[in-house]
Amino acid sequence: EVQLVESGGGLVQPGGSLRLSCAASGFIFSNYWMHWVRQPPGKGLVWVSRSNSDGSSTSYADAVKGRFTISRDNAKNTLYLQMNSLRAEDTGVYYCARAAGFIGRDYYYYALDVWGQGTTVTVSS
Amino acid sequence: DIQMTQSPSSLSASVGDRVTITCRASQSISSYLNWYQQKPGKAPKFLIYGASSLHSGVPSRFSGSGSGTDFTLTISSLQPEDFATYYCQQSYSIPRSFGQGTKLEIK
């Protein structure tokens, strides 16, 4: 069964750090780009970051650039999100998701086809 | 950055109704548009890619259309399990922005 399981969430004070993990199973992890998406309480989905298949290329949302670092260990089938200088507005559920490619009518499309169950991060004093 | 705007933000409908949700991009994204469904307390579920192609296992009552800046998600005959929040997402450029969501509620 294809599965993503996040862990590492919790309560942290403003300015603190946290590292999230996402353990992948049931597919060849090293073949896929991976993303982090978060959801503030009662609000919508917000894209956070992505990593290419070997971790050599990464991208970030402006809101987290310079504070968050995405990385992966393909030998351990695990994706990470190191979060530093945390702020109250970073509070929410953090999902990891697999990016898969699909052949469409005219182009090759990418979508987040497998999601973890999410891990909750609360930044509060 | 590309902004994605969905309308309406919420919608009340009955089982058997046909409903349409709209998603508009702030600039042309060709057909690089995905749709997801999310139920309370659950992770999002992938529905549609390339604006109109159904992901494997998604019921045929779901359909998508559009290109450029304007897109729609249509559910032809609502079933009880379809009451959820729906999100569009562009896969044209980074950041991979989502719409704010459309909450579909039972009338």
PDB file of C-alpha atoms in Angstrom:
ATOM      1  CA  GLU A   1       0.000   0.000   0.000  1.00  0.00           C
ATOM      2  CA  VAL A   2       1.290   3.432  -0.955  1.00  0.00           C
ATOM      3  CA  GLN A   3       1.550   5.459   2.241  1.00  0.00           C
ATOM      4  CA  LEU A   4       2.985   8.648   3.700  1.00  0.00           C
ATOM      5  CA  VAL A   5       3.168   9.083   7.477  1.00  0.00           C
ATOM      6  CA  GLU A   6       4.123  12.417   9.013  1.00  0.00           C
ATOM      7  CA  SER A   7       5.517  12.892  12.508  1.00  0.00           C
ATOM      8  CA  GLY A   8       7.324  15.482  14.584  1.00  0.00           C
ATOM      9  CA  GLY A   9       4.590  18.025  15.155  1.00  0.00           C
ATOM     10  CA  GLY A  10       3.892  19.544  18.531  1.00  0.00           C
ATOM     11  CA  LEU A  11       3.732  22.685  20.634  1.00  0.00           C
ATOM     12  CA  VAL A  12       6.665  25.084  20.311  1.00  0.00           C
ATOM     13  CA  GLN A  13       7.273  28.620  21.503  1.00  0.00           C
ATOM     14  CA  PRO A  14       7.655  31.487  19.050  1.00  0.00           C
ATOM     15  CA  GLY A  15      11.228  31.588  17.795  1.00  0.00           C
ATOM     16  CA  GLY A  16      11.666  27.876  18.372  1.00  0.00           C
ATOM     17  CA  SER A  17      12.442  25.046  15.994  1.00  0.00           C
ATOM     18  CA  LEU A  18      10.845  21.794  14.965  1.00  0.00           C
ATOM     19  CA  ARG A  19      11.696  19.075  12.460  1.00  0.00           C
ATOM     20  CA  LEU A  20       8.912  17.244  10.689  1.00  0.00           C
ATOM     21  CA  SER A  21       9.414  13.832   9.112  1.00  0.00           C
ATOM     22  CA  CYS A  22       7.432  12.048   6.419  1.00  0.00           C
ATOM     23  CA  ALA A  23       8.025   8.307   6.069  1.00  0.00           C
ATOM     24  CA  ALA A  24       7.160   6.856   2.689  1.00  0.00           C
ATOM     25  CA  SER A  25       6.311   3.260   1.893  1.00  0.00           C
ATOM     26  CA  GLY A  26       4.799   1.204  -0.915  1.00  0.00           C
ATOM     27  CA  PHE A  27       6.523   3.038  -3.766  1.00  0.00           C
ATOM     28  CA  ILE A  28      10.012   3.929  -4.983  1.00  0.00           C
ATOM     29  CA  PHE A  29      10.517   7.096  -2.964  1.00  0.00           C
ATOM     30  CA  SER A  30      13.665   8.147  -4.818  1.00  0.00           C
ATOM     31  CA  ASN A  31      11.731   8.438  -8.088  1.00  0.00           C
ATOM     32  CA  TYR A  32       9.378  11.162  -6.893  1.00  0.00           C
ATOM     33  CA  TRP A  33       9.453  14.859  -6.163  1.00  0.00           C
ATOM     34  CA  MET A  34       7.870  15.599  -2.792  1.00  0.00           C
ATOM     35  CA  HIS A  35       5.994  18.589  -1.349  1.00  0.00           C
ATOM     36  CA  TRP A  36       4.919  20.032   1.987  1.00  0.00           C
ATOM     37  CA  VAL A  37       1.525  21.734   2.242  1.00  0.00           C
ATOM     38  CA  ARG A  38       0.083  23.281   5.397  1.00  0.00           C
ATOM     39  CA  GLN A  39      -3.389  24.199   6.578  1.00  0.00           C
ATOM     40  CA  PRO A  40      -3.914  26.852   9.261  1.00  0.00           C
ATOM     41  CA  PRO A  41      -6.778  26.100  11.671  1.00  0.00           C
ATOM     42  CA  GLY A  42     -10.111  26.505   9.918  1.00  0.00           C
ATOM     43  CA  LYS A  43      -8.486  27.744   6.723  1.00  0.00           C
ATOM     44  CA  GLY A  44      -7.450  26.494   3.310  1.00  0.00           C
ATOM     45  CA  LEU A  45      -4.438  24.684   1.897  1.00  0.00           C
ATOM     46  CA  VAL A  46      -1.169  26.579   1.545  1.00  0.00           C
ATOM     47  CA  TRP A  47       1.778  25.282  -0.456  1.00  0.00           C
ATOM     48  CA  VAL A  48       5.030  25.398   1.537  1.00  0.00           C
ATOM     49  CA  SER A  49       7.924  23.697  -0.215  1.00  0.00           C
ATOM     50  CA  ARG A  50       9.072  21.027  -2.672  1.00  0.00           C
ATOM     51  CA  SER A  51      12.119  18.873  -3.306  1.00  0.00           C
ATOM     52  CA  ASN A  52      13.172  17.144  -6.482  1.00  0.00           C
ATOM     53  CA  SER A  53      13.802  13.421  -6.412  1.00  0.00           C
ATOM     54  CA  ASP A  54      17.390  13.531  -5.140  1.00  0.00           C
ATOM     55  CA  GLY A  55      17.119  16.659  -2.980  1.00  0.00           C
ATOM     56  CA  SER A  56      19.432  18.751  -5.143  1.00  0.00           C
ATOM     57  CA  SER A  57      16.731  21.262  -6.087  1.00  0.00           C
ATOM     58  CA  THR A  58      14.289  22.832  -3.656  1.00  0.00           C
ATOM     59  CA  SER A  59      11.700  25.616  -3.671  1.00  0.00           C
ATOM     60  CA  TYR A  60       9.876  27.524  -0.933  1.00  0.00           C
ATOM     61  CA  ALA A  61       6.936  29.804  -0.409  1.00  0.00           C
ATOM     62  CA  ASP A  62       7.998  33.375   0.382  1.00  0.00           C
ATOM     63  CA  ALA A  63       6.412  33.100   3.848  1.00  0.00           C
ATOM     64  CA  VAL A  64       8.898  30.412   4.911  1.00  0.00           C
ATOM     65  CA  LYS A  65      11.948  31.161   2.776  1.00  0.00           C
ATOM     66  CA  GLY A  66      15.077  31.460   4.907  1.00  0.00           C
ATOM     67  CA  ARG A  67      13.394  29.815   7.899  1.00  0.00           C
ATOM     68  CA  PHE A  68      12.348  26.375   6.623  1.00  0.00           C
ATOM     69  CA  THR A  69      14.521  23.756   4.919  1.00  0.00           C
ATOM     70  CA  ILE A  70      13.214  20.753   3.026  1.00  0.00           C
ATOM     71  CA  SER A  71      15.464  17.716   2.700  1.00  0.00           C
ATOM     72  CA  ARG A  72      15.227  14.005   2.107  1.00  0.00           C
ATOM     73  CA  ASP A  73      17.063  10.778   2.828  1.00  0.00           C
ATOM     74  CA  ASN A  74      16.279   8.402  -0.009  1.00  0.00           C
ATOM     75  CA  ALA A  75      18.054   5.553   1.752  1.00  0.00           C
ATOM     76  CA  LYS A  76      15.554   5.927   4.608  1.00  0.00           C
ATOM     77  CA  ASN A  77      12.571   6.774   2.362  1.00  0.00           C
ATOM     78  CA  THR A  78      11.997   9.885   4.440  1.00  0.00           C
ATOM     79  CA  LEU A  79      11.259  13.534   3.698  1.00  0.00           C
ATOM     80  CA  TYR A  80      11.985  16.241   6.247  1.00  0.00           C
ATOM     81  CA  LEU A  81      11.003  19.822   6.959  1.00  0.00           C
ATOM     82  CA  GLN A  82      13.284  21.706   9.326  1.00  0.00           C
ATOM     83  CA  MET A  83      11.394  24.706  10.677  1.00  0.00           C
ATOM     84  CA  ASN A  84      13.311  27.454  12.459  1.00  0.00           C
ATOM     85  CA  SER A  85      12.327  30.872  13.834  1.00  0.00           C
ATOM     86  CA  LEU A  86       8.754  29.692  14.125  1.00  0.00           C
ATOM     87  CA  ARG A  87       5.932  32.219  14.287  1.00  0.00           C
ATOM     88  CA  ALA A  88       2.323  32.019  15.405  1.00  0.00           C
ATOM     89  CA  GLU A  89       1.231  32.132  11.763  1.00  0.00           C
ATOM     90  CA  ASP A  90       3.107  28.863  11.112  1.00  0.00           C
ATOM     91  CA  THR A  91       0.502  27.057  13.234  1.00  0.00           C
ATOM     92  CA  GLY A  92      -1.471  24.414  11.388  1.00  0.00           C
ATOM     93  CA  VAL A  93      -1.575  20.904  10.055  1.00  0.00           C
ATOM     94  CA  TYR A  94       1.402  20.027   7.866  1.00  0.00           C
ATOM     95  CA  TYR A  95       0.942  17.475   5.088  1.00  0.00           C
ATOM     96  CA  CYS A  96       3.584  15.835   2.955  1.00  0.00           C
ATOM     97  CA  ALA A  97       2.471  14.850  -0.524  1.00  0.00           C
ATOM     98  CA  ARG A  98       3.871  12.948  -3.476  1.00  0.00           C
ATOM     99  CA  ALA A  99       4.048  14.685  -6.843  1.00  0.00           C
ATOM    100  CA  ALA A 100       3.232  12.340  -9.696  1.00  0.00           C
ATOM    101  CA  GLY A 101       3.232  12.957 -13.428  1.00  0.00           C
ATOM    102  CA  PHE A 102       0.289  12.240 -15.665  1.00  0.00           C
ATOM    103  CA  ILE A 103       0.128  12.247 -19.450  1.00  0.00           C
ATOM    104  CA  GLY A 104      -2.690  14.493 -20.586  1.00  0.00           C
ATOM    105  CA  ARG A 105      -4.128  15.382 -23.938  1.00  0.00           C
ATOM    106  CA  ASP A 106      -1.387  17.835 -24.832  1.00  0.00           C
ATOM    107  CA  TYR A 107       1.092  17.981 -21.991  1.00  0.00           C
ATOM    108  CA  TYR A 108       2.590  16.158 -19.038  1.00  0.00           C
ATOM    109  CA  TYR A 109       0.950  17.271 -15.810  1.00  0.00           C
ATOM    110  CA  TYR A 110       2.023  17.057 -12.195  1.00  0.00           C
ATOM    111  CA  ALA A 111      -0.320  16.726  -9.243  1.00  0.00           C
ATOM    112  CA  LEU A 112      -0.155  15.755  -5.580  1.00  0.00           C
ATOM    113  CA  ASP A 113      -1.615  12.285  -5.812  1.00  0.00           C
ATOM    114  CA  VAL A 114      -0.764  10.798  -2.411  1.00  0.00           C
ATOM    115  CA  TRP A 115      -1.010  12.690   0.894  1.00  0.00           C
ATOM    116  CA  GLY A 116      -0.085  11.844   4.454  1.00  0.00           C
ATOM    117  CA  GLN A 117      -2.549  12.175   7.319  1.00  0.00           C
ATOM    118  CA  GLY A 118      -0.873  15.358   8.550  1.00  0.00           C
ATOM    119  CA  THR A 119       0.949  16.413  11.702  1.00  0.00           C
ATOM    120  CA  THR A 120      -0.105  19.390  13.818  1.00  0.00           C
ATOM    121  CA  VAL A 121       2.258  22.230  14.636  1.00  0.00           C
ATOM    122  CA  THR A 122       1.229  24.791  17.251  1.00  0.00           C
ATOM    123  CA  VAL A 123       3.381  27.872  17.798  1.00  0.00           C
ATOM    124  CA  SER A 124       2.355  29.579  20.994  1.00  0.00           C
ATOM    125  CA  SER A 125       3.796  30.860  24.244  1.00  0.00           C
TER     126      SER A 125
ATOM    127  CA  ASP B   1       3.095  34.679  -8.100  1.00  0.00           C
ATOM    128  CA  ILE B   2      -0.147  33.295  -9.519  1.00  0.00           C
ATOM    129  CA  GLN B   3      -3.267  33.884  -7.411  1.00  0.00           C
ATOM    130  CA  MET B   4      -6.098  31.368  -7.575  1.00  0.00           C
ATOM    131  CA  THR B   5      -9.628  32.521  -6.726  1.00  0.00           C
ATOM    132  CA  GLN B   6     -12.551  30.155  -6.269  1.00  0.00           C
ATOM    133  CA  SER B   7     -16.232  30.966  -6.285  1.00  0.00           C
ATOM    134  CA  PRO B   8     -18.434  30.570  -4.482  1.00  0.00           C
ATOM    135  CA  SER B   9     -16.723  30.189  -1.112  1.00  0.00           C
ATOM    136  CA  SER B  10     -19.615  28.046   0.049  1.00  0.00           C
ATOM    137  CA  LEU B  11     -22.535  26.371  -1.607  1.00  0.00           C
ATOM    138  CA  SER B  12     -25.637  24.600  -0.320  1.00  0.00           C
ATOM    139  CA  ALA B  13     -27.114  21.857  -2.466  1.00  0.00           C
ATOM    140  CA  SER B  14     -29.189  18.707  -2.261  1.00  0.00           C
ATOM    141  CA  VAL B  15     -28.460  15.112  -3.147  1.00  0.00           C
ATOM    142  CA  GLY B  16     -29.013  14.700  -6.869  1.00  0.00           C
ATOM    143  CA  ASP B  17     -28.277  18.335  -7.726  1.00  0.00           C
ATOM    144  CA  ARG B  18     -25.797  19.407 -10.366  1.00  0.00           C
ATOM    145  CA  VAL B  19     -23.233  21.833  -8.994  1.00  0.00           C
ATOM    146  CA  THR B  20     -20.451  23.868 -10.538  1.00  0.00           C
ATOM    147  CA  ILE B  21     -17.464  25.438  -8.794  1.00  0.00           C
ATOM    148  CA  THR B  22     -15.353  28.051 -10.532  1.00  0.00           C
ATOM    149  CA  CYS B  23     -11.615  28.687 -10.235  1.00  0.00           C
ATOM    150  CA  ARG B  24      -9.880  31.667 -11.789  1.00  0.00           C
ATOM    151  CA  ALA B  25      -6.128  32.200 -12.177  1.00  0.00           C
ATOM    152  CA  SER B  26      -4.552  35.643 -12.077  1.00  0.00           C
ATOM    153  CA  GLN B  27      -2.682  34.837 -15.299  1.00  0.00           C
ATOM    154  CA  SER B  28      -2.856  32.142 -17.927  1.00  0.00           C
ATOM    155  CA  ILE B  29      -1.880  28.690 -16.682  1.00  0.00           C
ATOM    156  CA  SER B  30      -2.847  26.809 -19.865  1.00  0.00           C
ATOM    157  CA  SER B  31      -4.452  23.616 -18.535  1.00  0.00           C
ATOM    158  CA  TYR B  32      -2.109  23.141 -15.557  1.00  0.00           C
ATOM    159  CA  LEU B  33      -4.935  22.958 -13.054  1.00  0.00           C
ATOM    160  CA  ASN B  34      -5.685  20.286 -10.462  1.00  0.00           C
ATOM    161  CA  TRP B  35      -8.699  19.730  -8.214  1.00  0.00           C
ATOM    162  CA  TYR B  36      -8.759  18.175  -4.742  1.00  0.00           C
ATOM    163  CA  GLN B  37     -11.501  17.192  -2.310  1.00  0.00           C
ATOM    164  CA  GLN B  38     -11.094  17.447   1.465  1.00  0.00           C
ATOM    165  CA  LYS B  39     -13.394  16.180   4.171  1.00  0.00           C
ATOM    166  CA  PRO B  40     -13.197  17.459   7.773  1.00  0.00           C
ATOM    167  CA  GLY B  41     -10.202  16.114   9.663  1.00  0.00           C
ATOM    168  CA  LYS B  42      -8.897  14.266   6.609  1.00  0.00           C
ATOM    169  CA  ALA B  43      -6.107  14.793   4.112  1.00  0.00           C
ATOM    170  CA  PRO B  44      -6.997  16.148   0.679  1.00  0.00           C
ATOM    171  CA  LYS B  45      -7.873  13.655  -2.039  1.00  0.00           C
ATOM    172  CA  PHE B  46      -6.693  14.153  -5.604  1.00  0.00           C
ATOM    173  CA  LEU B  47      -9.516  14.305  -8.171  1.00  0.00           C
ATOM    174  CA  ILE B  48      -8.562  15.912 -11.487  1.00  0.00           C
ATOM    175  CA  TYR B  49      -5.368  16.890 -13.339  1.00  0.00           C
ATOM    176  CA  GLY B  50      -4.780  18.833 -16.525  1.00  0.00           C
ATOM    177  CA  ALA B  51      -8.034  20.719 -15.891  1.00  0.00           C
ATOM    178  CA  SER B  52     -10.222  17.913 -17.221  1.00  0.00           C
ATOM    179  CA  SER B  53      -8.662  14.470 -16.726  1.00  0.00           C
ATOM    180  CA  LEU B  54     -10.078  12.331 -13.926  1.00  0.00           C
ATOM    181  CA  HIS B  55      -7.613  10.589 -11.646  1.00  0.00           C
ATOM    182  CA  SER B  56      -7.988   6.830 -11.473  1.00  0.00           C
ATOM    183  CA  GLY B  57     -10.935   5.741  -9.353  1.00  0.00           C
ATOM    184  CA  VAL B  58     -12.689   9.111  -9.314  1.00  0.00           C
ATOM    185  CA  PRO B  59     -16.413   8.718 -10.136  1.00  0.00           C
ATOM    186  CA  SER B  60     -17.497   9.897 -13.569  1.00  0.00           C
ATOM    187  CA  ARG B  61     -20.033  12.307 -12.053  1.00  0.00           C
ATOM    188  CA  PHE B  62     -17.029  14.589 -11.493  1.00  0.00           C
ATOM    189  CA  SER B  63     -15.798  16.584 -14.469  1.00  0.00           C
ATOM    190  CA  GLY B  64     -13.508  19.517 -15.060  1.00  0.00           C
ATOM    191  CA  SER B  65     -13.129  22.005 -17.850  1.00  0.00           C
ATOM    192  CA  GLY B  66     -11.380  25.209 -18.824  1.00  0.00           C
ATOM    193  CA  SER B  67      -8.039  26.531 -19.928  1.00  0.00           C
ATOM    194  CA  GLY B  68      -6.123  29.753 -19.684  1.00  0.00           C
ATOM    195  CA  THR B  69      -7.502  31.542 -16.628  1.00  0.00           C
ATOM    196  CA  ASP B  70     -11.012  30.146 -16.117  1.00  0.00           C
ATOM    197  CA  PHE B  71     -11.842  26.643 -14.914  1.00  0.00           C
ATOM    198  CA  THR B  72     -14.810  24.741 -13.553  1.00  0.00           C
ATOM    199  CA  LEU B  73     -15.413  21.615 -11.512  1.00  0.00           C
ATOM    200  CA  THR B  74     -18.845  20.087 -12.040  1.00  0.00           C
ATOM    201  CA  ILE B  75     -20.539  17.326 -10.078  1.00  0.00           C
ATOM    202  CA  SER B  76     -23.396  16.057 -12.230  1.00  0.00           C
ATOM    203  CA  SER B  77     -25.520  14.428  -9.516  1.00  0.00           C
ATOM    204  CA  LEU B  78     -24.470  15.041  -5.938  1.00  0.00           C
ATOM    205  CA  GLN B  79     -24.063  12.030  -3.697  1.00  0.00           C
ATOM    206  CA  PRO B  80     -23.967  12.157   0.117  1.00  0.00           C
ATOM    207  CA  GLU B  81     -20.225  11.461   0.119  1.00  0.00           C
ATOM    208  CA  ASP B  82     -19.530  14.507  -2.089  1.00  0.00           C
ATOM    209  CA  PHE B  83     -20.257  17.038   0.631  1.00  0.00           C
ATOM    210  CA  ALA B  84     -16.776  18.370   1.330  1.00  0.00           C
ATOM    211  CA  THR B  85     -14.461  21.274   0.570  1.00  0.00           C
ATOM    212  CA  TYR B  86     -12.962  21.500  -2.906  1.00  0.00           C
ATOM    213  CA  TYR B  87      -9.680  23.180  -3.821  1.00  0.00           C
ATOM    214  CA  CYS B  88      -8.130  24.049  -7.149  1.00  0.00           C
ATOM    215  CA  GLN B  89      -4.338  24.253  -7.507  1.00  0.00           C
ATOM    216  CA  GLN B  90      -2.179  25.464 -10.343  1.00  0.00           C
ATOM    217  CA  SER B  91       0.814  23.367 -11.378  1.00  0.00           C
ATOM    218  CA  TYR B  92       2.111  25.910 -13.906  1.00  0.00           C
ATOM    219  CA  SER B  93       4.701  27.620 -11.742  1.00  0.00           C
ATOM    220  CA  ILE B  94       6.219  27.895  -8.295  1.00  0.00           C
ATOM    221  CA  PRO B  95       4.722  28.625  -5.796  1.00  0.00           C
ATOM    222  CA  ARG B  96       2.055  25.975  -6.424  1.00  0.00           C
ATOM    223  CA  SER B  97      -0.837  28.113  -5.213  1.00  0.00           C
ATOM    224  CA  PHE B  98      -4.233  26.801  -4.148  1.00  0.00           C
ATOM    225  CA  GLY B  99      -7.600  28.467  -4.315  1.00  0.00           C
ATOM    226  CA  GLN B 100      -9.169  29.373  -0.980  1.00  0.00           C
ATOM    227  CA  GLY B 101     -11.598  26.473  -1.167  1.00  0.00           C
ATOM    228  CA  THR B 102     -15.319  25.963  -1.798  1.00  0.00           C
ATOM    229  CA  LYS B 103     -17.306  24.315   0.974  1.00  0.00           C
ATOM    230  CA  LEU B 104     -20.154  22.225  -0.384  1.00  0.00           C
ATOM    231  CA  GLU B 105     -22.859  21.763   2.244  1.00  0.00           C
ATOM    232  CA  ILE B 106     -26.101  19.845   2.402  1.00  0.00           C
ATOM    233  CA  LYS B 107     -29.208  21.975   1.939  1.00  0.00           C
TER     234      LYS B 107
END
